Amino acid sequence: KMRVGKNNNDKMSCTMIGAWLTELYLHERDSSPAAKQALTQFLSQNVHTMDAKTIMKILTSHDVNATDCAAYAAVSGDITTAVNAALRVAPDTQDGVVEALRILNEAPFELAESLYYKYASTLLARAPVLAGKSFLSRYTHGLSPARLLPSFMFYERLRRDRKRANQVAAAAKGKNPFALNATEGVEESKTLESVDVTTGSRDTFGGGGVEVQIMAQAGSFVDDPSVSIKYFEGVIKLGCRSSAIYSFLVSLYVESADEEPLYKFLSAHVPSASVASEVSRKAGLGAFAGEEISSGLDMSYALRTVLASGRHFRSAIKLYMGFGMRQQAVELALKVDPSLARELAQDSVELEERKRLWLMIARSAASEIVHGGGGGVVSKV
């Protein structure tokens, strides 16, 4: 009868008969090892002649392994249900995410795009490196970094919260060795974070997808300090010019104790001093906020962020020079690196500006002599 239905393109009859046969295979699978293989073969041969959603409902009602559900859903073209089912596999490990990413990577982009955005937080939390590589590989297909940005921001916030919670727990243990319950609140917050990442315990997906339960497990969060930076560096190299992406990447660089990545990034995107001087002479500090010199970098935001951090002054000086504000750059350099201040003054091409800057350096050196003693002013200049 299935063959007759196939020949007549009668999908309704094929679905009714196929549903009945699927139920029989499922009832026999526990008693007969061959039944499971027969079911897999039957579903593969008839995947396009039966209604996939009907068969998926039957499979999930019998607690079929999530991996098997995901495989059938993916072959049938129901990508939403396939990803949903894959994420049920070992929620406290990367296994389900690996399968979900494989399905998304192999699916046509127009079908997978919305699912990338929907599951980005879960994918990042459980397998950040694999998720970041997958997102980057889809950039040229049209996957929007701006739409993924909230998920990366959420991931970084969870990283900070968990780090802070661990520090509080360590401090509590150090101060009172008898306070064994001091970390109960911290552990509870970690569990809640894990639940938030997986967006709850049950979800009904749009587009007619079959509802499949996803259990939220503590410990499913993987902390990777570099995944966000690598992804956003990657999309910028591929041509992304979104100001929001540049600004978030700058904020990540600023949080790092190592200034070199930030300084290298700014060196590539901040205009040279000669170009900056010409622009600033015409329009002042606000000139770059809109133009950005063919870059998505918001230099005003970058400068505020760096100065607020109270460190990475070399980068702040770079930004001042990018604005053509050599005097401010020299003033800051005098506080952190007098030799750099002298280099900046020497590089000035305007005679009056150079005189003014050297006078500033001399006054600073004289002030040091008055307050701290030591060598002469000339030697310091």
PDB file of C-alpha atoms in Angstrom, residues 4-300:
ATOM      1  CA  VAL A   4       0.793   2.355  -4.313  1.00  0.00           C
ATOM      2  CA  GLY A   5       0.565   5.607  -2.394  1.00  0.00           C
ATOM      3  CA  LYS A   6       4.046   6.612  -3.614  1.00  0.00           C
ATOM      4  CA  ASN A   7       3.162   5.869  -7.213  1.00  0.00           C
ATOM      5  CA  ASN A   8      -0.025   7.927  -6.927  1.00  0.00           C
ATOM      6  CA  ASN A   9       1.757  10.774  -5.055  1.00  0.00           C
ATOM      7  CA  ASP A  10      -0.817  10.332  -2.291  1.00  0.00           C
ATOM      8  CA  LYS A  11       1.041  11.834   0.663  1.00  0.00           C
ATOM      9  CA  MET A  12      -1.964  11.591   3.008  1.00  0.00           C
ATOM     10  CA  SER A  13      -2.282   7.834   2.524  1.00  0.00           C
ATOM     11  CA  CYS A  14       1.484   7.392   2.830  1.00  0.00           C
ATOM     12  CA  THR A  15       1.501   9.374   6.076  1.00  0.00           C
ATOM     13  CA  MET A  16      -1.361   7.338   7.596  1.00  0.00           C
ATOM     14  CA  ILE A  17       0.221   4.009   6.672  1.00  0.00           C
ATOM     15  CA  GLY A  18       3.704   5.258   7.568  1.00  0.00           C
ATOM     16  CA  ALA A  19       2.530   6.433  10.988  1.00  0.00           C
ATOM     17  CA  TRP A  20       1.026   3.014  11.680  1.00  0.00           C
ATOM     18  CA  LEU A  21       4.217   1.222  10.562  1.00  0.00           C
ATOM     19  CA  THR A  22       6.362   3.589  12.618  1.00  0.00           C
ATOM     20  CA  GLU A  23       4.298   2.771  15.721  1.00  0.00           C
ATOM     21  CA  LEU A  24       4.808  -0.956  15.065  1.00  0.00           C
ATOM     22  CA  TYR A  25       8.580  -0.548  14.672  1.00  0.00           C
ATOM     23  CA  LEU A  26       8.752   1.507  17.876  1.00  0.00           C
ATOM     24  CA  HIS A  27       6.845  -1.108  19.890  1.00  0.00           C
ATOM     25  CA  GLU A  28       9.170  -3.836  18.619  1.00  0.00           C
ATOM     26  CA  ARG A  29      12.470  -1.974  19.099  1.00  0.00           C
ATOM     27  CA  ASP A  30      12.906  -3.048  22.754  1.00  0.00           C
ATOM     28  CA  SER A  31      12.329  -6.721  22.094  1.00  0.00           C
ATOM     29  CA  SER A  32      14.081  -6.904  18.717  1.00  0.00           C
ATOM     30  CA  PRO A  33      17.441  -5.181  18.089  1.00  0.00           C
ATOM     31  CA  ALA A  34      16.800  -5.417  14.352  1.00  0.00           C
ATOM     32  CA  ALA A  35      13.643  -3.308  14.706  1.00  0.00           C
ATOM     33  CA  LYS A  36      15.604  -0.124  15.365  1.00  0.00           C
ATOM     34  CA  GLN A  37      17.676  -0.592  12.232  1.00  0.00           C
ATOM     35  CA  ALA A  38      14.525  -1.424  10.269  1.00  0.00           C
ATOM     36  CA  LEU A  39      12.855   1.756  11.553  1.00  0.00           C
ATOM     37  CA  THR A  40      15.841   3.892  10.513  1.00  0.00           C
ATOM     38  CA  GLN A  41      15.851   2.313   7.052  1.00  0.00           C
ATOM     39  CA  PHE A  42      12.074   2.736   6.666  1.00  0.00           C
ATOM     40  CA  LEU A  43      12.167   6.411   7.660  1.00  0.00           C
ATOM     41  CA  SER A  44      15.107   7.136   5.337  1.00  0.00           C
ATOM     42  CA  GLN A  45      13.418   5.502   2.352  1.00  0.00           C
ATOM     43  CA  ASN A  46      10.109   7.305   2.902  1.00  0.00           C
ATOM     44  CA  VAL A  47      11.241  10.630   4.308  1.00  0.00           C
ATOM     45  CA  HIS A  48       9.791  12.633   1.409  1.00  0.00           C
ATOM     46  CA  THR A  49       6.542  10.701   1.052  1.00  0.00           C
ATOM     47  CA  MET A  50       5.273  11.194   4.627  1.00  0.00           C
ATOM     48  CA  ASP A  51       4.449  14.302   6.629  1.00  0.00           C
ATOM     49  CA  ALA A  52       7.599  14.919   8.665  1.00  0.00           C
ATOM     50  CA  LYS A  53       5.869  16.730  11.544  1.00  0.00           C
ATOM     51  CA  THR A  54       3.440  13.850  12.085  1.00  0.00           C
ATOM     52  CA  ILE A  55       6.267  11.304  12.189  1.00  0.00           C
ATOM     53  CA  MET A  56       8.323  13.538  14.505  1.00  0.00           C
ATOM     54  CA  LYS A  57       5.430  13.758  16.978  1.00  0.00           C
ATOM     55  CA  ILE A  58       5.248   9.979  17.048  1.00  0.00           C
ATOM     56  CA  LEU A  59       9.001   9.629  17.577  1.00  0.00           C
ATOM     57  CA  THR A  60       9.116  12.155  20.417  1.00  0.00           C
ATOM     58  CA  SER A  61       6.078  10.605  22.097  1.00  0.00           C
ATOM     59  CA  HIS A  62       8.034   7.334  22.378  1.00  0.00           C
ATOM     60  CA  ASP A  63      11.144   9.001  23.880  1.00  0.00           C
ATOM     61  CA  VAL A  64      13.259   8.213  20.839  1.00  0.00           C
ATOM     62  CA  ASN A  65      16.887   9.270  21.266  1.00  0.00           C
ATOM     63  CA  ALA A  66      17.288  12.976  20.516  1.00  0.00           C
ATOM     64  CA  THR A  67      20.117  12.251  18.086  1.00  0.00           C
ATOM     65  CA  ASP A  68      17.847  10.006  16.017  1.00  0.00           C
ATOM     66  CA  CYS A  69      15.108  12.650  16.078  1.00  0.00           C
ATOM     67  CA  ALA A  70      17.566  15.293  14.963  1.00  0.00           C
ATOM     68  CA  ALA A  71      18.859  13.132  12.131  1.00  0.00           C
ATOM     69  CA  TYR A  72      15.365  12.408  10.799  1.00  0.00           C
ATOM     70  CA  ALA A  73      14.225  16.018  11.159  1.00  0.00           C
ATOM     71  CA  ALA A  74      17.315  17.286   9.324  1.00  0.00           C
ATOM     72  CA  VAL A  75      16.841  14.861   6.424  1.00  0.00           C
ATOM     73  CA  SER A  76      13.160  15.753   6.193  1.00  0.00           C
ATOM     74  CA  GLY A  77      14.029  19.451   5.967  1.00  0.00           C
ATOM     75  CA  ASP A  78      12.547  20.443   9.348  1.00  0.00           C
ATOM     76  CA  ILE A  79      15.668  22.301  10.487  1.00  0.00           C
ATOM     77  CA  THR A  80      13.969  23.924  13.478  1.00  0.00           C
ATOM     78  CA  THR A  81      12.959  20.620  15.034  1.00  0.00           C
ATOM     79  CA  ALA A  82      16.314  19.069  14.129  1.00  0.00           C
ATOM     80  CA  VAL A  83      18.271  21.737  16.021  1.00  0.00           C
ATOM     81  CA  ASN A  84      15.831  21.616  18.917  1.00  0.00           C
ATOM     82  CA  ALA A  85      16.201  17.853  19.195  1.00  0.00           C
ATOM     83  CA  ALA A  86      19.997  17.987  18.883  1.00  0.00           C
ATOM     84  CA  LEU A  87      20.251  20.383  21.817  1.00  0.00           C
ATOM     85  CA  ARG A  88      18.512  17.796  24.010  1.00  0.00           C
ATOM     86  CA  VAL A  89      21.529  15.510  23.688  1.00  0.00           C
ATOM     87  CA  ALA A  90      23.689  15.702  26.843  1.00  0.00           C
ATOM     88  CA  PRO A  91      22.741  19.264  27.838  1.00  0.00           C
ATOM     89  CA  ASP A  92      25.755  19.499  30.168  1.00  0.00           C
ATOM     90  CA  THR A  93      28.296  18.713  27.407  1.00  0.00           C
ATOM     91  CA  GLN A  94      29.151  19.943  23.918  1.00  0.00           C
ATOM     92  CA  ASP A  95      27.713  16.888  22.134  1.00  0.00           C
ATOM     93  CA  GLY A  96      24.306  18.365  21.366  1.00  0.00           C
ATOM     94  CA  VAL A  97      25.776  21.678  20.276  1.00  0.00           C
ATOM     95  CA  VAL A  98      28.186  19.930  17.901  1.00  0.00           C
ATOM     96  CA  GLU A  99      25.246  18.192  16.220  1.00  0.00           C
ATOM     97  CA  ALA A 100      23.137  21.355  16.171  1.00  0.00           C
ATOM     98  CA  LEU A 101      25.965  23.322  14.558  1.00  0.00           C
ATOM     99  CA  ARG A 102      26.520  20.581  12.001  1.00  0.00           C
ATOM    100  CA  ILE A 103      22.845  20.753  11.029  1.00  0.00           C
ATOM    101  CA  LEU A 104      22.931  24.544  10.801  1.00  0.00           C
ATOM    102  CA  ASN A 105      26.186  24.581   8.818  1.00  0.00           C
ATOM    103  CA  GLU A 106      24.893  22.068   6.287  1.00  0.00           C
ATOM    104  CA  ALA A 107      21.414  23.571   5.945  1.00  0.00           C
ATOM    105  CA  PRO A 108      20.601  26.186   3.275  1.00  0.00           C
ATOM    106  CA  PHE A 109      21.418  29.578   4.774  1.00  0.00           C
ATOM    107  CA  GLU A 110      17.922  30.977   4.220  1.00  0.00           C
ATOM    108  CA  LEU A 111      16.552  28.196   6.462  1.00  0.00           C
ATOM    109  CA  ALA A 112      19.307  28.333   9.071  1.00  0.00           C
ATOM    110  CA  GLU A 113      19.773  32.098   9.489  1.00  0.00           C
ATOM    111  CA  SER A 114      16.961  32.772  11.957  1.00  0.00           C
ATOM    112  CA  LEU A 115      17.985  29.720  14.004  1.00  0.00           C
ATOM    113  CA  TYR A 116      21.532  31.021  14.376  1.00  0.00           C
ATOM    114  CA  TYR A 117      20.160  34.176  15.981  1.00  0.00           C
ATOM    115  CA  LYS A 118      17.648  32.255  18.114  1.00  0.00           C
ATOM    116  CA  TYR A 119      20.131  29.750  19.556  1.00  0.00           C
ATOM    117  CA  ALA A 120      23.273  31.905  19.571  1.00  0.00           C
ATOM    118  CA  SER A 121      23.328  32.313  23.377  1.00  0.00           C
ATOM    119  CA  THR A 122      22.958  28.582  23.993  1.00  0.00           C
ATOM    120  CA  LEU A 123      25.539  27.664  21.370  1.00  0.00           C
ATOM    121  CA  LEU A 124      28.051  30.154  22.767  1.00  0.00           C
ATOM    122  CA  ALA A 125      27.486  29.073  26.351  1.00  0.00           C
ATOM    123  CA  ARG A 126      28.035  25.368  25.688  1.00  0.00           C
ATOM    124  CA  ALA A 127      30.590  25.341  22.857  1.00  0.00           C
ATOM    125  CA  PRO A 128      31.959  28.874  22.366  1.00  0.00           C
ATOM    126  CA  VAL A 129      34.889  28.003  20.094  1.00  0.00           C
ATOM    127  CA  LEU A 130      32.817  25.890  17.705  1.00  0.00           C
ATOM    128  CA  ALA A 131      29.986  28.424  17.726  1.00  0.00           C
ATOM    129  CA  GLY A 132      32.341  31.317  16.986  1.00  0.00           C
ATOM    130  CA  LYS A 133      33.894  29.473  14.042  1.00  0.00           C
ATOM    131  CA  SER A 134      30.457  28.575  12.698  1.00  0.00           C
ATOM    132  CA  PHE A 135      29.213  32.164  12.961  1.00  0.00           C
ATOM    133  CA  LEU A 136      32.332  33.449  11.214  1.00  0.00           C
ATOM    134  CA  SER A 137      32.050  30.925   8.385  1.00  0.00           C
ATOM    135  CA  ARG A 138      28.513  32.141   7.712  1.00  0.00           C
ATOM    136  CA  TYR A 139      29.403  35.854   7.632  1.00  0.00           C
ATOM    137  CA  THR A 140      29.978  35.851   3.880  1.00  0.00           C
ATOM    138  CA  HIS A 141      26.574  34.197   3.443  1.00  0.00           C
ATOM    139  CA  GLY A 142      24.880  37.087   5.237  1.00  0.00           C
ATOM    140  CA  LEU A 143      24.891  36.165   8.938  1.00  0.00           C
ATOM    141  CA  SER A 144      24.696  39.545  10.662  1.00  0.00           C
ATOM    142  CA  PRO A 145      27.244  40.298  13.423  1.00  0.00           C
ATOM    143  CA  ALA A 146      24.946  43.093  14.638  1.00  0.00           C
ATOM    144  CA  ARG A 147      22.124  40.598  15.262  1.00  0.00           C
ATOM    145  CA  LEU A 148      24.525  38.236  17.038  1.00  0.00           C
ATOM    146  CA  LEU A 149      25.940  41.059  19.153  1.00  0.00           C
ATOM    147  CA  PRO A 150      23.331  40.791  21.979  1.00  0.00           C
ATOM    148  CA  SER A 151      24.213  37.100  22.418  1.00  0.00           C
ATOM    149  CA  PHE A 152      27.929  37.879  22.628  1.00  0.00           C
ATOM    150  CA  MET A 153      27.222  40.685  25.108  1.00  0.00           C
ATOM    151  CA  PHE A 154      25.142  38.281  27.213  1.00  0.00           C
ATOM    152  CA  TYR A 155      27.927  35.695  27.066  1.00  0.00           C
ATOM    153  CA  GLU A 156      30.541  38.211  28.217  1.00  0.00           C
ATOM    154  CA  ARG A 157      28.252  39.399  31.029  1.00  0.00           C
ATOM    155  CA  LEU A 158      27.860  35.811  32.246  1.00  0.00           C
ATOM    156  CA  ARG A 159      31.631  35.411  32.159  1.00  0.00           C
ATOM    157  CA  ARG A 160      32.075  38.509  34.327  1.00  0.00           C
ATOM    158  CA  ASP A 161      29.310  37.466  36.727  1.00  0.00           C
ATOM    159  CA  ARG A 162      30.730  33.991  37.188  1.00  0.00           C
ATOM    160  CA  LYS A 163      34.231  35.359  37.683  1.00  0.00           C
ATOM    161  CA  ARG A 164      32.940  37.783  40.292  1.00  0.00           C
ATOM    162  CA  ALA A 165      30.988  35.011  42.030  1.00  0.00           C
ATOM    163  CA  ASN A 166      34.095  32.822  42.181  1.00  0.00           C
ATOM    164  CA  GLN A 167      36.099  35.703  43.663  1.00  0.00           C
ATOM    165  CA  VAL A 168      33.440  36.314  46.300  1.00  0.00           C
ATOM    166  CA  ALA A 169      33.378  32.612  47.161  1.00  0.00           C
ATOM    167  CA  ALA A 170      37.170  32.476  47.448  1.00  0.00           C
ATOM    168  CA  ALA A 171      37.224  35.591  49.619  1.00  0.00           C
ATOM    169  CA  ALA A 172      34.512  34.195  51.889  1.00  0.00           C
ATOM    170  CA  LYS A 173      36.431  30.955  52.383  1.00  0.00           C
ATOM    171  CA  GLY A 174      39.627  32.850  53.091  1.00  0.00           C
ATOM    172  CA  LYS A 175      38.083  35.084  55.746  1.00  0.00           C
ATOM    173  CA  ASN A 176      36.099  32.406  57.581  1.00  0.00           C
ATOM    174  CA  PRO A 177      37.146  28.771  57.120  1.00  0.00           C
ATOM    175  CA  PHE A 178      34.089  27.645  59.156  1.00  0.00           C
ATOM    176  CA  ALA A 179      31.646  29.406  56.830  1.00  0.00           C
ATOM    177  CA  LEU A 180      31.028  26.376  54.622  1.00  0.00           C
ATOM    178  CA  ASN A 181      27.678  27.773  53.524  1.00  0.00           C
ATOM    179  CA  ALA A 182      29.131  31.091  52.408  1.00  0.00           C
ATOM    180  CA  THR A 183      29.116  30.011  48.777  1.00  0.00           C
ATOM    181  CA  GLU A 184      25.570  28.647  48.666  1.00  0.00           C
ATOM    182  CA  GLY A 185      24.261  31.858  47.152  1.00  0.00           C
ATOM    183  CA  VAL A 186      27.076  31.840  44.614  1.00  0.00           C
ATOM    184  CA  GLU A 187      26.383  28.261  43.560  1.00  0.00           C
ATOM    185  CA  GLU A 188      22.698  29.059  43.253  1.00  0.00           C
ATOM    186  CA  SER A 189      23.475  32.018  40.994  1.00  0.00           C
ATOM    187  CA  LYS A 190      25.604  29.767  38.782  1.00  0.00           C
ATOM    188  CA  THR A 191      22.713  27.343  38.417  1.00  0.00           C
ATOM    189  CA  LEU A 192      20.370  30.169  37.546  1.00  0.00           C
ATOM    190  CA  GLU A 193      22.826  31.424  34.949  1.00  0.00           C
ATOM    191  CA  SER A 194      22.850  28.020  33.331  1.00  0.00           C
ATOM    192  CA  VAL A 195      19.050  27.966  33.193  1.00  0.00           C
ATOM    193  CA  ASP A 196      18.998  31.436  31.647  1.00  0.00           C
ATOM    194  CA  VAL A 197      21.449  30.384  28.972  1.00  0.00           C
ATOM    195  CA  THR A 198      19.281  27.518  27.807  1.00  0.00           C
ATOM    196  CA  THR A 199      16.203  29.771  27.743  1.00  0.00           C
ATOM    197  CA  GLY A 200      14.145  27.666  30.104  1.00  0.00           C
ATOM    198  CA  SER A 201      13.048  24.048  30.270  1.00  0.00           C
ATOM    199  CA  ARG A 202      10.590  23.883  27.382  1.00  0.00           C
ATOM    200  CA  ASP A 203      10.183  25.780  24.180  1.00  0.00           C
ATOM    201  CA  THR A 204       7.703  25.673  21.324  1.00  0.00           C
ATOM    202  CA  PHE A 205       9.447  26.752  18.184  1.00  0.00           C
ATOM    203  CA  GLY A 206       7.950  28.848  15.441  1.00  0.00           C
ATOM    204  CA  GLY A 207       7.331  27.688  11.925  1.00  0.00           C
ATOM    205  CA  GLY A 208       5.391  24.610  13.041  1.00  0.00           C
ATOM    206  CA  GLY A 209       8.316  22.917  14.735  1.00  0.00           C
ATOM    207  CA  VAL A 210       7.639  20.038  17.112  1.00  0.00           C
ATOM    208  CA  GLU A 211       7.897  20.844  20.796  1.00  0.00           C
ATOM    209  CA  VAL A 212      10.829  19.058  22.430  1.00  0.00           C
ATOM    210  CA  GLN A 213      11.899  19.490  26.019  1.00  0.00           C
ATOM    211  CA  ILE A 214      15.360  20.948  26.649  1.00  0.00           C
ATOM    212  CA  MET A 215      16.606  20.432  30.181  1.00  0.00           C
ATOM    213  CA  ALA A 216      18.669  23.197  31.732  1.00  0.00           C
ATOM    214  CA  GLN A 217      21.694  21.758  33.505  1.00  0.00           C
ATOM    215  CA  ALA A 218      24.152  23.390  35.861  1.00  0.00           C
ATOM    216  CA  GLY A 219      27.689  23.327  34.586  1.00  0.00           C
ATOM    217  CA  SER A 220      26.764  23.702  30.920  1.00  0.00           C
ATOM    218  CA  PHE A 221      28.556  27.058  30.652  1.00  0.00           C
ATOM    219  CA  VAL A 222      32.028  27.064  29.058  1.00  0.00           C
ATOM    220  CA  ASP A 223      34.154  30.127  29.786  1.00  0.00           C
ATOM    221  CA  ASP A 224      36.352  31.153  26.861  1.00  0.00           C
ATOM    222  CA  PRO A 225      38.045  34.567  27.194  1.00  0.00           C
ATOM    223  CA  SER A 226      38.975  34.896  23.515  1.00  0.00           C
ATOM    224  CA  VAL A 227      35.995  33.691  21.470  1.00  0.00           C
ATOM    225  CA  SER A 228      34.243  37.070  21.232  1.00  0.00           C
ATOM    226  CA  ILE A 229      37.433  38.902  20.309  1.00  0.00           C
ATOM    227  CA  LYS A 230      38.351  36.343  17.632  1.00  0.00           C
ATOM    228  CA  TYR A 231      34.889  36.466  16.074  1.00  0.00           C
ATOM    229  CA  PHE A 232      34.662  40.249  15.892  1.00  0.00           C
ATOM    230  CA  GLU A 233      38.261  40.554  14.668  1.00  0.00           C
ATOM    231  CA  GLY A 234      37.339  38.039  11.985  1.00  0.00           C
ATOM    232  CA  VAL A 235      34.243  39.836  10.695  1.00  0.00           C
ATOM    233  CA  ILE A 236      36.098  43.170  10.647  1.00  0.00           C
ATOM    234  CA  LYS A 237      38.829  41.590   8.515  1.00  0.00           C
ATOM    235  CA  LEU A 238      36.082  40.309   6.208  1.00  0.00           C
ATOM    236  CA  GLY A 239      34.726  43.811   5.732  1.00  0.00           C
ATOM    237  CA  CYS A 240      32.288  44.550   8.575  1.00  0.00           C
ATOM    238  CA  ARG A 241      32.066  48.308   9.222  1.00  0.00           C
ATOM    239  CA  SER A 242      29.410  48.391  11.933  1.00  0.00           C
ATOM    240  CA  SER A 243      30.261  50.993  14.562  1.00  0.00           C
ATOM    241  CA  ALA A 244      28.579  48.873  17.249  1.00  0.00           C
ATOM    242  CA  ILE A 245      30.889  45.936  16.456  1.00  0.00           C
ATOM    243  CA  TYR A 246      34.002  48.121  16.593  1.00  0.00           C
ATOM    244  CA  SER A 247      32.909  49.697  19.882  1.00  0.00           C
ATOM    245  CA  PHE A 248      32.182  46.358  21.556  1.00  0.00           C
ATOM    246  CA  LEU A 249      35.526  44.975  20.425  1.00  0.00           C
ATOM    247  CA  VAL A 250      37.279  48.030  21.872  1.00  0.00           C
ATOM    248  CA  SER A 251      35.491  47.470  25.195  1.00  0.00           C
ATOM    249  CA  LEU A 252      36.738  43.859  25.233  1.00  0.00           C
ATOM    250  CA  TYR A 253      40.298  44.972  24.516  1.00  0.00           C
ATOM    251  CA  VAL A 254      40.135  47.567  27.299  1.00  0.00           C
ATOM    252  CA  GLU A 255      39.131  44.903  29.843  1.00  0.00           C
ATOM    253  CA  SER A 256      42.329  42.973  29.117  1.00  0.00           C
ATOM    254  CA  ALA A 257      45.434  43.672  31.165  1.00  0.00           C
ATOM    255  CA  ASP A 258      47.546  43.377  28.009  1.00  0.00           C
ATOM    256  CA  GLU A 259      47.458  46.635  26.047  1.00  0.00           C
ATOM    257  CA  GLU A 260      49.149  45.279  22.925  1.00  0.00           C
ATOM    258  CA  PRO A 261      46.002  43.936  21.150  1.00  0.00           C
ATOM    259  CA  LEU A 262      44.185  47.247  21.688  1.00  0.00           C
ATOM    260  CA  TYR A 263      47.140  49.315  20.515  1.00  0.00           C
ATOM    261  CA  LYS A 264      47.619  47.118  17.435  1.00  0.00           C
ATOM    262  CA  PHE A 265      43.920  47.428  16.575  1.00  0.00           C
ATOM    263  CA  LEU A 266      43.950  51.205  16.968  1.00  0.00           C
ATOM    264  CA  SER A 267      47.129  51.476  14.898  1.00  0.00           C
ATOM    265  CA  ALA A 268      45.279  49.800  12.032  1.00  0.00           C
ATOM    266  CA  HIS A 269      42.130  51.945  12.262  1.00  0.00           C
ATOM    267  CA  VAL A 270      43.123  55.339  13.651  1.00  0.00           C
ATOM    268  CA  PRO A 271      44.173  57.850  10.944  1.00  0.00           C
ATOM    269  CA  SER A 272      47.755  59.072  10.803  1.00  0.00           C
ATOM    270  CA  ALA A 273      48.686  62.245  12.655  1.00  0.00           C
ATOM    271  CA  SER A 274      49.065  64.256   9.431  1.00  0.00           C
ATOM    272  CA  VAL A 275      45.590  63.322   8.182  1.00  0.00           C
ATOM    273  CA  ALA A 276      44.091  63.880  11.620  1.00  0.00           C
ATOM    274  CA  SER A 277      45.679  67.320  11.979  1.00  0.00           C
ATOM    275  CA  GLU A 278      44.175  68.477   8.708  1.00  0.00           C
ATOM    276  CA  VAL A 279      40.691  67.242   9.577  1.00  0.00           C
ATOM    277  CA  SER A 280      40.774  68.512  13.159  1.00  0.00           C
ATOM    278  CA  ARG A 281      41.924  71.918  11.960  1.00  0.00           C
ATOM    279  CA  LYS A 282      38.768  72.145   9.856  1.00  0.00           C
ATOM    280  CA  ALA A 283      36.142  70.728  12.172  1.00  0.00           C
ATOM    281  CA  GLY A 284      37.575  69.986  15.631  1.00  0.00           C
ATOM    282  CA  LEU A 285      37.097  66.914  17.820  1.00  0.00           C
ATOM    283  CA  GLY A 286      33.621  66.069  16.517  1.00  0.00           C
ATOM    284  CA  ALA A 287      34.822  65.646  12.946  1.00  0.00           C
ATOM    285  CA  PHE A 288      35.662  61.979  13.364  1.00  0.00           C
ATOM    286  CA  ALA A 289      32.465  60.960  15.118  1.00  0.00           C
ATOM    287  CA  GLY A 290      30.640  60.877  11.807  1.00  0.00           C
ATOM    288  CA  GLU A 291      33.372  60.337   9.214  1.00  0.00           C
ATOM    289  CA  GLU A 292      35.478  57.666  10.980  1.00  0.00           C
ATOM    290  CA  ILE A 293      38.056  57.907   8.145  1.00  0.00           C
ATOM    291  CA  SER A 294      36.600  54.969   6.137  1.00  0.00           C
ATOM    292  CA  SER A 295      36.429  52.843   9.311  1.00  0.00           C
ATOM    293  CA  GLY A 296      33.664  51.801  11.673  1.00  0.00           C
ATOM    294  CA  LEU A 297      35.709  52.911  14.666  1.00  0.00           C
ATOM    295  CA  ASP A 298      34.005  55.523  16.838  1.00  0.00           C
ATOM    296  CA  MET A 299      37.143  57.210  18.122  1.00  0.00           C
ATOM    297  CA  SER A 300      35.247  59.414  20.576  1.00  0.00           C
TER     298      SER A 300
END
